[in-house]
């Protein structure tokens, strides 16, 4: 009834939040005899295409993994180039994002970034905060282990101060203390470049995300690939530990057991 072979509703699973691990910029550039940074520069156009794809599918949240807490292990020239690109692109894209109704938000340890990068982020968030067509969340100097460590510290602090009782801590309490607290969990998580791992991205939040892995390198990612990921997602049987697709059951489309 609802397997990947076919029969499903016209729309399939509802899709609110797509998260993407944008990977493969370096390999894309090296394959062309260019420096890795050239791949990152080309990747900016793919970000624009992903935003267009998200809007075409009426996605409400799009989270993009731009820089992990482990990416500081890269050569300093690449890090400097990436940071400059991030700051410049953020500033350059704001007018278009504003015009498109995109609200830009950043998650991650921003305190470790340069003043220039932090200022461009703060300005972009401020200028787009009234928009509500799409929330674009950039994970910058982000990792799940960093996030979960911060959350743990905060809860321990509250317990010590007596503002929270350890016995009252629930999954909801944890969620509310993560940097992603304002957003729903991703429904669909895409990773490009043929790598099959999470690389410290949204470990808690992706507990029930549907994964889509593609060989396409990030600079080649386009709306057609976004469409393919969404089409695959729509047909997935999301059970959340239950026995059948809850959404279709609600719509009265599952036959009685
Ligand atoms: C993804 O591309 C961008 C970032 C991690 C910043 P990579 O730079 O990881 O490209 P590959 O994986 O080395 O090809
Ligand atoms: C994950 O890609 C981080 C981002 C896309 C920002 P990496 O290229 O850093 O991941 P690994 O090192 O291959 O796992
Ligand atoms: Mg990579």
Short mmCIF file of C-alpha atoms and ligand atoms in Angstrom, two decimals:
data_model
loop_
_atom_site.label_atom_id
_atom_site.label_comp_id
_atom_site.label_asym_id
_atom_site.label_seq_id
_atom_site.Cartn_x
_atom_site.Cartn_y
_atom_site.Cartn_z
CA UNK A 1 0.00 0.00 0.00
CA UNK A 2 2.62 2.49 0.97
CA UNK A 3 6.00 1.06 -0.03
CA UNK A 4 8.49 2.71 -2.39
CA UNK A 5 7.04 0.73 -5.31
CA UNK A 6 4.09 2.95 -5.78
CA UNK A 7 0.61 3.23 -4.35
CA UNK A 8 0.43 6.18 -2.04
CA UNK A 9 -1.46 9.42 -1.69
CA UNK A 10 -0.84 12.17 -4.21
CA UNK A 11 1.21 14.12 -1.66
CA UNK A 12 2.66 11.32 0.48
CA UNK A 13 4.28 12.20 3.80
CA UNK A 14 4.00 15.82 4.88
CA UNK A 15 7.29 17.67 4.64
CA UNK A 16 8.07 20.58 6.93
CA UNK A 17 11.79 20.44 7.53
CA UNK A 18 14.66 19.38 5.28
CA UNK A 19 18.24 19.24 6.59
CA UNK A 20 21.24 18.90 4.29
CA UNK A 21 24.84 17.86 4.89
CA UNK A 22 26.43 19.74 2.00
CA UNK A 23 29.44 17.59 1.18
CA UNK A 24 31.87 17.08 -1.68
CA UNK A 25 33.07 20.61 -2.48
CA UNK A 26 36.74 19.69 -2.12
CA UNK A 27 36.52 16.58 -4.34
CA UNK A 28 34.55 18.54 -6.94
CA UNK A 29 37.32 21.16 -7.12
CA UNK A 30 40.21 18.67 -7.08
CA UNK A 31 38.62 16.74 -9.95
CA UNK A 32 38.97 19.96 -11.95
CA UNK A 33 42.54 20.60 -10.84
CA UNK A 34 41.42 23.53 -8.69
CA UNK A 35 41.97 24.44 -5.03
CA UNK A 36 39.33 23.17 -2.58
CA UNK A 37 38.10 26.71 -2.00
CA UNK A 38 36.91 26.88 -5.59
CA UNK A 39 34.48 24.06 -4.74
CA UNK A 40 33.18 25.97 -1.73
CA UNK A 41 32.62 29.02 -3.95
CA UNK A 42 30.64 26.95 -6.44
CA UNK A 43 28.69 25.48 -3.52
CA UNK A 44 27.07 28.87 -2.89
CA UNK A 45 25.07 28.50 -6.09
CA UNK A 46 23.89 25.08 -4.89
CA UNK A 47 22.66 26.73 -1.69
CA UNK A 48 20.55 29.06 -3.83
CA UNK A 49 19.18 26.06 -5.73
CA UNK A 50 18.39 24.21 -2.50
CA UNK A 51 16.47 27.26 -1.25
CA UNK A 52 14.50 27.37 -4.49
CA UNK A 53 13.82 23.63 -4.19
CA UNK A 54 12.62 24.02 -0.62
CA UNK A 55 10.29 26.84 -1.59
CA UNK A 56 8.91 24.91 -4.56
CA UNK A 57 7.95 22.11 -2.15
CA UNK A 58 6.61 24.56 0.43
CA UNK A 59 9.10 23.38 3.01
CA UNK A 60 8.99 25.60 6.12
CA UNK A 61 12.49 24.91 7.49
CA UNK A 62 15.73 24.23 5.66
CA UNK A 63 18.83 23.50 7.75
CA UNK A 64 22.22 23.51 6.04
CA UNK A 65 25.40 22.15 7.64
CA UNK A 66 28.01 24.73 6.64
CA UNK A 67 30.88 24.20 9.10
CA UNK A 68 31.33 21.62 11.84
CA UNK A 69 33.28 22.01 15.08
CA UNK A 70 35.68 19.45 13.58
CA UNK A 71 36.27 21.49 10.41
CA UNK A 72 38.86 23.58 12.31
CA UNK A 73 41.18 20.62 11.63
CA UNK A 74 41.48 21.77 8.02
CA UNK A 75 44.37 23.81 6.59
CA UNK A 76 44.27 27.41 7.83
CA UNK A 77 44.03 28.80 4.28
CA UNK A 78 40.87 26.77 3.63
CA UNK A 79 39.33 27.85 6.95
CA UNK A 80 40.11 31.52 6.30
CA UNK A 81 38.72 31.29 2.77
CA UNK A 82 35.57 29.55 3.98
CA UNK A 83 34.94 32.10 6.72
CA UNK A 84 35.40 34.97 4.30
CA UNK A 85 33.05 33.29 1.83
CA UNK A 86 30.47 32.72 4.56
CA UNK A 87 30.57 36.32 5.73
CA UNK A 88 30.51 37.75 2.18
CA UNK A 89 27.72 35.44 0.99
CA UNK A 90 25.62 36.18 4.05
CA UNK A 91 25.86 39.92 3.44
CA UNK A 92 25.37 39.58 -0.34
CA UNK A 93 22.34 37.27 -0.14
CA UNK A 94 20.32 39.20 2.45
CA UNK A 95 18.43 41.50 0.02
CA UNK A 96 17.33 38.54 -2.13
CA UNK A 97 16.42 36.45 0.93
CA UNK A 98 14.40 39.36 2.25
CA UNK A 99 12.59 39.73 -1.06
CA UNK A 100 11.81 36.00 -1.05
CA UNK A 101 10.42 35.98 2.49
CA UNK A 102 13.27 33.92 3.95
CA UNK A 103 14.13 34.20 7.64
CA UNK A 104 17.81 33.49 8.19
CA UNK A 105 18.99 31.93 11.47
CA UNK A 106 22.32 30.49 12.61
CA UNK A 107 23.00 27.69 15.07
CA UNK A 108 26.39 26.70 16.48
CA UNK A 109 29.15 28.07 18.69
CA UNK A 110 29.23 31.51 17.13
CA UNK A 111 31.43 32.89 19.93
CA UNK A 112 34.46 31.24 18.30
CA UNK A 113 33.97 33.13 15.02
CA UNK A 114 35.64 36.39 14.03
CA UNK A 115 33.93 39.70 14.75
CA UNK A 116 33.34 40.21 11.01
CA UNK A 117 31.52 36.90 10.65
CA UNK A 118 29.51 37.45 13.83
CA UNK A 119 28.47 40.94 12.70
CA UNK A 120 27.31 39.73 9.30
CA UNK A 121 25.30 36.97 11.00
CA UNK A 122 23.69 39.31 13.51
CA UNK A 123 22.74 41.77 10.75
CA UNK A 124 21.30 39.03 8.52
CA UNK A 125 19.21 37.60 11.38
CA UNK A 126 18.00 41.06 12.33
CA UNK A 127 17.07 42.09 8.80
CA UNK A 128 15.18 38.90 7.98
CA UNK A 129 13.51 38.17 11.29
CA UNK A 130 10.01 39.25 10.18
CA UNK A 131 9.97 36.82 7.23
CA UNK A 132 7.91 33.67 7.45
CA UNK A 133 7.87 31.89 4.10
CA UNK A 134 10.94 29.75 4.80
CA UNK A 135 13.27 29.60 7.80
CA UNK A 136 16.80 28.95 6.58
CA UNK A 137 18.98 27.66 9.41
CA UNK A 138 22.73 27.64 8.86
CA UNK A 139 24.66 25.30 11.15
CA UNK A 140 27.96 27.09 11.59
CA UNK A 141 30.66 25.83 13.96
CA UNK A 142 27.98 23.37 14.97
CA UNK A 143 28.13 19.77 16.12
CA UNK A 144 25.68 17.63 18.04
CA UNK A 145 28.20 16.70 20.69
CA UNK A 146 28.92 20.38 21.32
CA UNK A 147 25.18 21.08 21.49
CA UNK A 148 24.41 18.15 23.80
CA UNK A 149 27.34 19.08 26.05
CA UNK A 150 26.01 22.67 26.34
CA UNK A 151 22.53 21.36 27.10
CA UNK A 152 23.89 19.05 29.80
CA UNK A 153 25.84 21.87 31.44
CA UNK A 154 22.77 24.10 31.43
CA UNK A 155 20.53 21.44 33.00
CA UNK A 156 23.19 20.62 35.61
CA UNK A 157 23.47 24.32 36.44
CA UNK A 158 19.70 24.58 36.88
CA UNK A 159 19.66 21.46 39.05
CA UNK A 160 22.42 22.88 41.26
CA UNK A 161 20.50 26.16 41.60
CA UNK A 162 17.31 24.28 42.35
CA UNK A 163 15.34 25.72 39.42
CA UNK A 164 14.85 22.23 37.99
CA UNK A 165 14.46 18.87 39.68
CA UNK A 166 16.45 15.99 38.07
CA UNK A 167 13.37 13.76 38.30
CA UNK A 168 11.37 16.22 36.22
CA UNK A 169 13.75 16.10 33.25
CA UNK A 170 11.99 14.62 30.22
CA UNK A 171 12.81 14.31 26.52
CA UNK A 172 10.88 17.58 26.14
CA UNK A 173 13.17 19.30 28.66
CA UNK A 174 16.21 18.15 26.68
CA UNK A 175 14.69 19.39 23.41
CA UNK A 176 13.96 22.78 24.92
CA UNK A 177 17.61 23.17 25.90
CA UNK A 178 19.06 22.37 22.48
CA UNK A 179 19.94 25.17 20.04
CA UNK A 180 17.28 23.76 17.71
CA UNK A 181 14.52 24.26 20.32
CA UNK A 182 12.53 26.69 18.10
CA UNK A 183 12.38 24.27 15.15
CA UNK A 184 10.64 20.96 14.45
CA UNK A 185 12.81 17.87 13.91
CA UNK A 186 13.92 17.35 10.30
CA UNK A 187 11.62 15.07 8.32
CA UNK A 188 14.18 14.51 5.59
CA UNK A 189 17.95 14.53 5.92
CA UNK A 190 19.99 14.66 2.70
CA UNK A 191 23.73 14.02 2.41
CA UNK A 192 25.58 14.55 -0.83
CA UNK A 193 28.87 13.11 -2.11
CA UNK A 194 28.29 9.42 -1.40
CA UNK A 195 29.26 9.51 2.29
CA UNK A 196 27.02 7.52 4.60
CA UNK A 197 27.43 9.17 7.97
CA UNK A 198 26.06 12.02 10.07
CA UNK A 199 29.41 13.64 10.93
CA UNK A 200 28.07 14.96 14.23
CA UNK A 201 24.96 16.61 12.73
CA UNK A 202 21.57 16.69 14.50
CA UNK A 203 22.09 13.37 16.30
CA UNK A 204 19.17 13.89 18.67
CA UNK A 205 16.88 15.59 16.16
CA UNK A 206 17.35 13.00 13.40
CA UNK A 207 16.04 10.15 15.57
CA UNK A 208 13.13 9.64 13.15
CA UNK A 209 14.30 11.54 10.09
CA UNK A 210 14.23 9.82 6.73
CA UNK A 211 17.71 9.70 5.17
CA UNK A 212 18.49 10.31 1.51
CA UNK A 213 22.06 9.75 0.33
CA UNK A 214 23.20 10.79 -3.12
CA UNK A 215 26.49 10.47 -4.99
CA UNK A 216 26.05 14.00 -6.37
CA UNK A 217 28.76 16.36 -5.11
CA UNK A 218 27.43 19.52 -3.49
CA UNK A 219 28.47 21.95 -6.28
CA UNK A 220 26.39 19.82 -8.70
CA UNK A 221 23.34 19.71 -6.43
CA UNK A 222 20.28 21.24 -8.08
CA UNK A 223 16.46 21.44 -7.94
CA UNK A 224 16.14 18.13 -9.83
CA UNK A 225 18.16 16.35 -7.13
CA UNK A 226 16.09 18.08 -4.45
CA UNK A 227 12.96 16.84 -6.24
CA UNK A 228 14.34 13.28 -6.30
CA UNK A 229 15.04 13.36 -2.58
CA UNK A 230 11.56 14.70 -1.83
CA UNK A 231 9.91 12.14 -4.13
CA UNK A 232 11.73 9.29 -2.34
CA UNK A 233 10.79 10.77 1.03
CA UNK A 234 7.10 11.13 0.15
CA UNK A 235 6.89 7.37 -0.42
CA UNK A 236 8.65 6.26 2.74
CA UNK A 237 6.63 4.40 5.35
CA UNK A 238 7.18 6.45 8.51
CA UNK A 239 6.13 4.34 11.45
CA UNK A 240 7.75 6.09 14.43
CA UNK A 241 7.88 2.77 16.24
CA UNK A 242 4.27 1.96 15.41
CA UNK A 243 3.02 -0.55 12.90
CA UNK A 244 1.90 1.50 9.94
CA UNK A 245 2.10 4.91 8.41
CA UNK A 246 0.34 7.18 10.88
CA UNK A 247 -0.29 9.93 8.39
CA UNK A 248 -2.02 7.64 5.93
CA UNK A 249 -3.90 5.93 8.71
CA UNK A 250 -5.24 9.31 9.76
CA UNK A 251 -6.29 9.97 6.18
CA UNK A 252 -8.23 6.69 6.30
CA UNK A 253 -6.14 5.11 3.60
CA UNK A 254 -4.75 2.11 5.42
CA UNK A 255 -6.80 -1.05 5.19
CA UNK A 256 -7.88 -2.46 8.55
CA UNK A 257 -5.40 -5.01 9.95
C1 LIG B 1 31.70 20.26 2.32
O1 LIG B 1 32.65 19.89 1.36
C2 LIG B 1 31.92 21.65 2.85
C3 LIG B 1 32.41 21.71 4.22
C4 LIG B 1 32.60 20.70 5.02
C5 LIG B 1 32.74 23.03 4.73
P1 LIG B 1 34.06 19.33 1.77
O2 LIG B 1 35.02 20.47 1.88
O3 LIG B 1 33.98 18.46 2.95
O4 LIG B 1 34.44 18.48 0.48
P2 LIG B 1 35.11 17.04 0.44
O5 LIG B 1 34.26 16.13 1.30
O6 LIG B 1 36.49 17.18 0.98
O7 LIG B 1 35.09 16.65 -1.00
C1 LIG B 2 30.43 17.43 7.33
O1 LIG B 2 31.28 17.26 6.27
C2 LIG B 2 30.41 18.86 7.75
C3 LIG B 2 29.78 19.79 6.82
C4 LIG B 2 29.17 19.46 5.71
C5 LIG B 2 29.83 21.16 7.21
P1 LIG B 2 32.80 16.79 6.47
O2 LIG B 2 33.38 16.70 5.12
O3 LIG B 2 33.46 17.67 7.44
O4 LIG B 2 32.61 15.36 7.13
P2 LIG B 2 33.61 14.13 7.25
O5 LIG B 2 34.88 14.65 7.86
O6 LIG B 2 33.84 13.60 5.87
O7 LIG B 2 32.90 13.15 8.12
MG1 LIG B 3 33.59 16.48 3.19
#
